[in-house]
């Protein structure tokens, strides 16, 4: 009986099993490159699937990918592009597959860009590899697709499905595999 209770108690543990589903969450981020947009969320924390303001105290190290612009084009910046960010999340670009058809993150770590901007495109799926959970050697994976780009507003809307399971490369829940 104690063993059964220990298994149930582990469900609320930071490192315990997390239930999840494949319902995407849409997050809106604004370009870091535009001064008039400072103060708005410009980065994404893929662990919590939320938009983050990078200008707030303590924001460093709490996000994985930020939106910016280079030569007038939107780009995604992995946290490793900006010095001082400890973990180096990576972005892999998956071409010629629909969002719902991308079932696993690439195993090959060289498939992930960690220190270079990645162009924002509406015709690809991005796989994000992150691992910022304190005290853990866990890597977490998620997939994302750009669902809307508003160049005038400096905003990109991104649909995200995040796997909350440590070191699990699947991008769909166990009951959908």
C-alpha positions as a Markdown table, in Angstrom:
| # | Residue | x | y | z |
|---|---|---|---|---|
| 1 | Unk | 0.0 | 0.0 | 0.0 |
| 2 | Unk | 2.8 | 2.4 | 0.8 |
| 3 | Unk | 4.4 | 1.7 | -2.6 |
| 4 | Unk | 1.1 | 2.6 | -4.3 |
| 5 | Unk | 0.8 | 5.9 | -2.3 |
| 6 | Unk | 4.4 | 6.8 | -3.2 |
| 7 | Unk | 3.6 | 6.4 | -6.8 |
| 8 | Unk | 0.6 | 8.7 | -6.6 |
| 9 | Unk | 2.6 | 11.3 | -4.6 |
| 10 | Unk | 5.2 | 11.4 | -7.3 |
| 11 | Unk | 2.7 | 12.8 | -9.7 |
| 12 | Unk | 3.0 | 16.2 | -8.1 |
| 13 | Unk | 6.8 | 16.1 | -8.0 |
| 14 | Unk | 8.7 | 18.5 | -10.2 |
| 15 | Unk | 10.4 | 15.4 | -11.7 |
| 16 | Unk | 7.5 | 13.0 | -11.6 |
| 17 | Unk | 5.2 | 12.1 | -14.5 |
| 18 | Unk | 3.2 | 14.9 | -16.0 |
| 19 | Unk | 0.0 | 14.2 | -17.9 |
| 20 | Unk | -0.2 | 16.0 | -21.2 |
| 21 | Unk | -2.2 | 16.2 | -24.5 |
| 22 | Unk | -1.5 | 17.4 | -28.0 |
| 23 | Unk | -3.8 | 20.4 | -27.9 |
| 24 | Unk | -1.6 | 23.3 | -29.1 |
| 25 | Unk | -1.2 | 26.5 | -27.2 |
| 26 | Unk | -0.8 | 29.7 | -29.2 |
| 27 | Unk | 1.7 | 32.2 | -27.8 |
| 28 | Unk | 2.3 | 35.8 | -29.2 |
| 29 | Unk | 5.7 | 37.4 | -29.1 |
| 30 | Unk | 6.9 | 40.8 | -30.3 |
| 31 | Unk | 10.2 | 41.8 | -31.9 |
| 32 | Unk | 13.1 | 42.6 | -29.7 |
| 33 | Unk | 14.5 | 44.7 | -32.5 |
| 34 | Unk | 11.8 | 47.4 | -32.3 |
| 35 | Unk | 12.2 | 49.9 | -29.5 |
| 36 | Unk | 8.5 | 50.8 | -29.5 |
| 37 | Unk | 7.7 | 47.2 | -28.6 |
| 38 | Unk | 10.0 | 47.0 | -25.5 |
| 39 | Unk | 8.0 | 46.0 | -22.5 |
| 40 | Unk | 6.0 | 43.4 | -24.5 |
| 41 | Unk | 6.7 | 39.7 | -24.4 |
| 42 | Unk | 9.5 | 38.9 | -26.8 |
| 43 | Unk | 10.5 | 35.4 | -25.8 |
| 44 | Unk | 9.0 | 32.0 | -25.2 |
| 45 | Unk | 9.5 | 29.7 | -22.2 |
| 46 | Unk | 8.9 | 26.3 | -23.7 |
| 47 | Unk | 8.7 | 24.5 | -20.4 |
| 48 | Unk | 5.7 | 26.5 | -19.3 |
| 49 | Unk | 4.6 | 27.4 | -22.8 |
| 50 | Unk | 4.3 | 31.0 | -22.1 |
| 51 | Unk | 5.4 | 34.4 | -23.5 |
| 52 | Unk | 8.2 | 36.1 | -21.4 |
| 53 | Unk | 9.2 | 39.8 | -21.1 |
| 54 | Unk | 13.0 | 39.6 | -21.4 |
| 55 | Unk | 13.4 | 43.1 | -19.9 |
| 56 | Unk | 12.2 | 42.1 | -16.5 |
| 57 | Unk | 14.7 | 41.4 | -13.7 |
| 58 | Unk | 15.3 | 37.7 | -13.4 |
| 59 | Unk | 14.1 | 36.9 | -16.9 |
| 60 | Unk | 17.5 | 35.8 | -18.0 |
| 61 | Unk | 17.6 | 32.0 | -18.2 |
| 62 | Unk | 13.8 | 31.6 | -18.0 |
| 63 | Unk | 13.2 | 31.6 | -21.8 |
| 64 | Unk | 14.3 | 29.4 | -24.7 |
| 65 | Unk | 13.6 | 31.4 | -27.9 |
| 66 | Unk | 13.1 | 35.1 | -28.6 |
| 67 | Unk | 11.7 | 36.9 | -31.6 |
| 68 | Unk | 13.9 | 39.6 | -33.4 |
| 69 | Unk | 14.6 | 40.9 | -36.8 |
| 70 | Unk | 17.6 | 40.9 | -39.1 |
| 71 | Unk | 17.5 | 43.0 | -42.3 |
| 72 | Unk | 13.8 | 43.4 | -41.9 |
| 73 | Unk | 13.0 | 39.7 | -41.6 |
| 74 | Unk | 11.7 | 38.0 | -38.4 |
| 75 | Unk | 14.1 | 35.5 | -36.8 |
| 76 | Unk | 14.0 | 33.2 | -33.8 |
| 77 | Unk | 16.9 | 33.6 | -31.5 |
| 78 | Unk | 17.8 | 30.6 | -29.4 |
| 79 | Unk | 18.9 | 31.8 | -25.9 |
| 80 | Unk | 22.5 | 30.8 | -26.7 |
| 81 | Unk | 22.7 | 33.7 | -29.2 |
| 82 | Unk | 22.6 | 36.1 | -26.4 |
| 83 | Unk | 25.7 | 35.8 | -24.1 |
| 84 | Unk | 25.1 | 35.3 | -20.4 |
| 85 | Unk | 22.3 | 32.7 | -20.9 |
| 86 | Unk | 23.4 | 29.5 | -19.2 |
| 87 | Unk | 21.5 | 26.7 | -21.0 |
| 88 | Unk | 21.6 | 26.5 | -24.7 |
| 89 | Unk | 18.2 | 25.5 | -26.2 |
| 90 | Unk | 18.3 | 24.4 | -29.8 |
| 91 | Unk | 15.9 | 24.8 | -32.7 |
| 92 | Unk | 15.6 | 22.1 | -35.4 |
| 93 | Unk | 13.7 | 23.0 | -38.6 |
| 94 | Unk | 11.6 | 20.2 | -40.0 |
| 95 | Unk | 10.6 | 20.7 | -43.7 |
| 96 | Unk | 7.9 | 19.0 | -45.8 |
| 97 | Unk | 5.9 | 17.7 | -42.8 |
| 98 | Unk | 2.6 | 18.9 | -41.4 |
| 99 | Unk | 2.7 | 20.0 | -37.7 |
| 100 | Unk | 0.5 | 17.0 | -36.6 |
| 101 | Unk | 2.8 | 14.6 | -38.5 |
| 102 | Unk | 6.0 | 15.5 | -36.6 |
| 103 | Unk | 5.9 | 12.8 | -34.0 |
| 104 | Unk | 9.5 | 12.8 | -32.6 |
| 105 | Unk | 12.3 | 15.2 | -32.1 |
| 106 | Unk | 15.5 | 14.6 | -34.0 |
| 107 | Unk | 17.9 | 12.4 | -32.0 |
| 108 | Unk | 21.0 | 14.0 | -33.6 |
| 109 | Unk | 22.0 | 17.0 | -31.5 |
| 110 | Unk | 23.7 | 18.6 | -34.6 |
| 111 | Unk | 20.2 | 19.0 | -36.1 |
| 112 | Unk | 19.6 | 21.8 | -33.6 |
| 113 | Unk | 20.8 | 25.4 | -34.0 |
| 114 | Unk | 21.9 | 26.8 | -30.7 |
| 115 | Unk | 23.9 | 30.0 | -31.5 |
| 116 | Unk | 22.5 | 31.3 | -34.8 |
| 117 | Unk | 19.3 | 33.1 | -35.7 |
| 118 | Unk | 16.7 | 30.9 | -37.4 |
| 119 | Unk | 14.4 | 32.6 | -40.0 |
| 120 | Unk | 10.7 | 32.7 | -39.2 |
| 121 | Unk | 8.7 | 30.7 | -41.7 |
| 122 | Unk | 5.1 | 29.5 | -41.9 |
| 123 | Unk | 5.9 | 26.4 | -44.0 |
| 124 | Unk | 8.0 | 24.5 | -41.5 |
| 125 | Unk | 7.8 | 22.9 | -38.1 |
| 126 | Unk | 10.3 | 23.9 | -35.4 |
| 127 | Unk | 11.4 | 21.4 | -32.8 |
| 128 | Unk | 12.7 | 23.0 | -29.7 |
| 129 | Unk | 15.2 | 21.1 | -27.4 |
| 130 | Unk | 15.5 | 22.7 | -23.9 |
| 131 | Unk | 16.7 | 21.7 | -20.5 |
| 132 | Unk | 16.5 | 24.4 | -17.8 |
| 133 | Unk | 14.8 | 22.6 | -15.0 |
| 134 | Unk | 17.0 | 23.4 | -11.9 |
| 135 | Unk | 18.9 | 20.5 | -10.5 |
| 136 | Unk | 18.0 | 18.2 | -13.3 |
| 137 | Unk | 19.9 | 16.7 | -16.3 |
| 138 | Unk | 16.6 | 16.6 | -18.2 |
| 139 | Unk | 16.1 | 17.7 | -21.7 |
| 140 | Unk | 12.6 | 18.6 | -22.8 |
| 141 | Unk | 11.2 | 18.7 | -26.4 |
| 142 | Unk | 8.4 | 20.6 | -28.0 |
| 143 | Unk | 7.2 | 21.4 | -31.5 |
| 144 | Unk | 6.0 | 24.8 | -32.8 |
| 145 | Unk | 4.6 | 26.3 | -36.0 |
| 146 | Unk | 4.1 | 29.9 | -36.9 |
| 147 | Unk | 0.4 | 30.5 | -37.3 |
| 148 | Unk | 0.4 | 34.2 | -38.0 |
| 149 | Unk | 2.8 | 37.0 | -38.8 |
| 150 | Unk | 1.9 | 40.6 | -38.4 |
| 151 | Unk | 4.9 | 42.6 | -39.7 |
| 152 | Unk | 3.3 | 46.0 | -39.0 |
| 153 | Unk | 2.6 | 45.1 | -35.4 |
| 154 | Unk | 6.0 | 43.3 | -35.0 |
| 155 | Unk | 4.2 | 40.2 | -33.8 |
| 156 | Unk | 4.4 | 36.5 | -34.5 |
| 157 | Unk | 1.9 | 34.0 | -33.2 |
| 158 | Unk | 3.3 | 30.5 | -32.6 |
| 159 | Unk | 1.4 | 27.3 | -31.9 |
| 160 | Unk | 3.2 | 25.0 | -29.5 |
| 161 | Unk | 2.9 | 21.5 | -28.2 |
| 162 | Unk | 5.3 | 20.7 | -25.3 |
| 163 | Unk | 6.3 | 17.3 | -24.0 |
| 164 | Unk | 6.6 | 17.6 | -20.2 |
| 165 | Unk | 8.4 | 14.3 | -19.9 |
| 166 | Unk | 12.1 | 14.3 | -19.2 |
| 167 | Unk | 14.3 | 13.1 | -22.1 |
| 168 | Unk | 11.4 | 11.9 | -24.1 |
| 169 | Unk | 11.7 | 12.9 | -27.8 |
| 170 | Unk | 8.1 | 12.1 | -28.6 |
| 171 | Unk | 6.0 | 15.1 | -29.6 |
| 172 | Unk | 2.7 | 13.4 | -29.1 |
| 173 | Unk | 1.3 | 12.0 | -25.8 |
| 174 | Unk | 1.8 | 8.3 | -25.1 |
| 175 | Unk | -1.9 | 7.5 | -25.9 |
| 176 | Unk | -1.5 | 9.0 | -29.5 |
| 177 | Unk | 1.7 | 7.1 | -30.4 |
